[in-house]
Coordinates of C-alpha atoms in Angstrom, one line a residue:
M1 CA 91.9 119.3 103.5
S2 CA 91.7 117.2 100.3
V3 CA 93.9 114.1 99.6
L4 CA 94.7 112.6 96.2
V5 CA 94.9 108.8 96.2
H6 CA 96.4 106.9 93.3
V7 CA 94.7 103.5 93.1
A8 CA 96.7 100.8 91.5
T9 CA 94.2 98.4 89.9
L10 CA 96.2 95.5 88.5
L11 CA 97.4 92.3 90.3
Q12 CA 100.9 92.8 88.9
D13 CA 101.2 96.2 90.4
A14 CA 102.4 94.6 93.6
A15 CA 105.6 93.7 91.8
R16 CA 106.3 97.4 91.1
T17 CA 105.3 99.1 94.3
D18 CA 108.5 101.3 94.4
Q19 CA 107.8 102.7 91.0
L20 CA 104.2 103.4 91.8
H21 CA 105.2 105.1 95.1
R22 CA 107.6 107.4 93.3
R23 CA 104.9 108.4 90.8
A24 CA 102.4 109.0 93.6
Q25 CA 105.0 111.1 95.5
A26 CA 105.8 113.2 92.5
A27 CA 102.0 113.9 92.0
G28 CA 101.6 114.7 95.7
A29 CA 99.4 111.6 96.1
Q30 CA 99.1 108.6 98.4
L31 CA 99.1 105.1 97.0
A32 CA 96.6 102.3 97.5
F33 CA 96.0 99.0 95.8
L34 CA 92.8 97.5 94.6
Q35 CA 94.3 94.0 94.6
G36 CA 97.5 92.2 95.4
G37 CA 99.4 95.0 97.2
E38 CA 99.5 97.0 100.4
P39 CA 97.9 99.2 101.6
T40 CA 94.5 98.2 100.3
L41 CA 92.1 100.9 99.3
T42 CA 89.9 100.3 102.3
Y43 CA 92.8 100.3 104.7
L44 CA 94.0 103.7 103.4
L45 CA 90.4 105.1 103.4
N46 CA 90.1 104.0 107.1
R47 CA 93.4 105.7 107.9
L48 CA 92.5 109.0 106.2
H49 CA 89.1 109.0 107.8
A50 CA 90.7 108.5 111.2
D51 CA 93.1 111.4 110.5
G52 CA 90.1 113.7 109.9
V53 CA 90.5 114.0 106.1
R54 CA 87.2 115.4 104.8
A55 CA 87.8 115.2 101.0
I56 CA 89.4 112.4 99.0
R57 CA 90.0 112.2 95.3
L58 CA 90.6 108.8 93.8
E59 CA 92.5 108.3 90.6
A60 CA 93.0 105.0 88.8
V61 CA 96.6 104.4 87.7
S62 CA 98.5 101.6 85.9
T63 CA 95.7 100.6 83.5
D64 CA 94.3 101.7 80.2
E65 CA 90.9 100.1 81.0
R66 CA 89.6 103.2 82.7
A67 CA 85.9 102.1 82.7
Y68 CA 86.7 98.8 84.3
A69 CA 89.1 100.4 86.9
R70 CA 86.6 103.1 87.8
S71 CA 83.8 100.5 88.1
W72 CA 85.7 98.4 90.6
I73 CA 87.2 101.3 92.5
G74 CA 83.7 102.8 92.8
R75 CA 82.3 99.5 94.1
V76 CA 85.0 99.2 96.7
A77 CA 84.8 102.9 97.8
G78 CA 81.0 102.8 97.8
H79 CA 81.0 99.7 100.0
W80 CA 83.4 101.4 102.4
R81 CA 81.3 104.5 102.5
R82 CA 78.2 102.6 103.5
Q83 CA 80.0 101.3 106.6
Q84 CA 81.0 104.7 107.9
V85 CA 79.5 107.3 110.2
D86 CA 80.0 110.9 108.8
P87 CA 82.2 109.7 105.9
P88 CA 84.4 112.2 103.9
L89 CA 83.5 113.4 100.4
I90 CA 85.0 110.9 97.9
E91 CA 85.3 111.7 94.2
L92 CA 86.3 109.4 91.4
G93 CA 86.7 110.5 87.8
G94 CA 84.7 113.7 88.3
R95 CA 81.8 112.1 90.1
T96 CA 80.9 111.7 93.8
I97 CA 80.9 108.3 95.5
T98 CA 77.5 108.2 97.2
G99 CA 77.3 104.7 98.6
G100 CA 74.7 103.8 96.1
E101 CA 77.2 102.1 93.8
A102 CA 76.8 98.4 92.9
P103 CA 77.5 96.1 95.8
L104 CA 80.4 93.7 96.2
S105 CA 78.0 90.7 96.3
S106 CA 75.9 89.3 93.5
P107 CA 73.9 86.0 93.0
A108 CA 76.3 85.3 90.1
W109 CA 79.2 85.1 92.6
E110 CA 77.6 82.8 95.1
R111 CA 79.2 79.5 94.0
P112 CA 82.5 78.5 92.4
P113 CA 82.1 78.4 88.6
R114 CA 82.2 75.1 86.7
Y115 CA 85.3 74.6 84.7
R116 CA 87.3 71.8 83.1
H117 CA 90.8 73.3 83.7
H118 CA 91.9 75.8 86.3
L119 CA 94.9 77.7 84.9
L120 CA 97.2 79.6 87.3
V121 CA 99.6 82.2 85.8
C122 CA 102.2 83.4 88.3
R123 CA 102.5 87.2 88.5
G124 CA 105.1 87.3 91.3
P125 CA 108.0 89.7 91.1
R126 CA 110.4 87.4 89.2
C127 CA 107.8 86.0 86.8
S128 CA 106.6 89.6 86.1
A129 CA 110.2 90.6 85.4
H130 CA 110.4 87.7 82.9
G131 CA 107.4 88.9 81.0
A132 CA 104.5 87.1 82.6
D133 CA 102.2 90.0 81.6
K134 CA 102.8 89.1 77.9
T135 CA 102.4 85.4 78.6
Y136 CA 99.0 86.1 80.3
S137 CA 97.8 88.3 77.5
E138 CA 98.8 85.8 74.8
I139 CA 97.2 82.9 76.6
L140 CA 94.0 84.9 76.9
R141 CA 94.1 85.8 73.2
C142 CA 94.6 82.1 72.3
L143 CA 91.7 81.0 74.5
V144 CA 89.4 83.5 72.8
A145 CA 90.6 82.4 69.4
A146 CA 90.1 78.8 70.2
G147 CA 86.6 79.5 71.5
L148 CA 87.4 78.3 75.0
T149 CA 85.3 80.0 77.7
D150 CA 85.5 80.1 81.5
A151 CA 83.6 76.8 81.5
D152 CA 86.6 75.2 79.7
V153 CA 89.4 77.1 81.3
L154 CA 89.2 79.3 84.4
M155 CA 92.3 81.4 84.3
A156 CA 93.6 83.3 87.4
Q157 CA 96.7 85.4 88.0
T158 CA 98.5 84.6 91.3
G159 CA 101.2 85.8 93.5
C160 CA 104.5 83.9 93.7
L161 CA 104.2 80.1 93.0
F162 CA 107.9 79.6 94.2
P163 CA 109.9 77.8 91.4
C164 CA 111.0 81.2 90.2
N165 CA 114.0 79.9 88.2
H166 CA 111.5 78.7 85.6
G167 CA 109.5 81.9 85.3
P168 CA 107.0 82.7 83.9
V169 CA 105.4 79.7 85.7
V170 CA 102.0 78.3 84.7
V171 CA 100.1 75.5 86.5
V172 CA 97.2 73.5 85.1
H173 CA 94.7 71.9 87.5
P174 CA 93.1 69.5 88.4
D175 CA 96.0 67.4 86.9
G176 CA 98.6 69.6 88.7
T177 CA 100.9 70.0 85.7
W178 CA 103.6 72.7 86.1
Y179 CA 105.1 74.5 83.2
G180 CA 107.9 76.9 82.9
P181 CA 109.2 79.0 81.4
V182 CA 106.1 79.7 79.4
G183 CA 106.6 82.7 77.1
P184 CA 104.1 84.3 74.7
D185 CA 105.5 82.0 71.9
S186 CA 104.5 78.9 73.9
A187 CA 101.0 80.1 74.7
E188 CA 99.4 78.8 71.5
R189 CA 100.7 75.3 72.0
L190 CA 99.7 75.2 75.7
V191 CA 96.2 76.3 74.8
R192 CA 95.8 74.0 71.7
E193 CA 97.5 70.9 73.1
H194 CA 96.8 70.8 76.8
L195 CA 93.8 73.0 77.4
G196 CA 92.1 72.1 74.2
A197 CA 93.1 68.5 73.5
G198 CA 94.2 67.3 76.9
L199 CA 97.7 66.5 75.8
P200 CA 100.4 67.7 78.1
V201 CA 103.2 69.7 76.5
H202 CA 106.2 67.7 77.7
D203 CA 109.0 70.0 76.5
L204 CA 107.5 72.8 78.7
H205 CA 107.2 70.6 81.8
M206 CA 109.0 71.9 84.8
P207 CA 111.4 69.4 86.6
A208 CA 109.5 67.3 89.2
P209 CA 110.6 67.6 92.9
M210 CA 113.4 65.3 93.9
E211 CA 112.4 62.4 96.1
G212 CA 112.6 63.5 99.8
E213 CA 112.2 67.2 99.0
A214 CA 109.6 69.1 101.0

């Protein structure tokens, strides 16, 4: 018995679970998430193993970056395989997962990185529906164009940050400045003025909480 598993690899995939489930069902596959969604890849592998499945084919979906996706799926599947007794055969992209894949740990990931700003880009369902994917891509492009590295701006995509009426929502730490909505057309100003020059972009500021609000 062989089972095909679609592995959704992007954080924003959690916001379109129903669509991915329909695609998996049409392909006769089960669905797992590498990040952000449920079930996780390791959870599904555990369940299939407990059900006696002896052959599993993993297929990356939802991304054009196949090499990146296969690398991380391979790491996670290889880590899972090393923990098992009599694991099933697992294949990914035409090759067999042996357990000899790169580990999940590395000396480079031992400590939090140094950075000047921590930039959070909401990728919750509403912000994703408002185009947060394009906002993220444009901010990344502007950071590269400005020569700003992770030491200047450590950018992370997150789940829902809650003030959804202002999506896409972006937060800059350590100063705790909330912006929204931030579309692709605002990304260059955000990068140039706040992240580059340290000058908050006041017309993009989100309204502050009212006094007494939780």
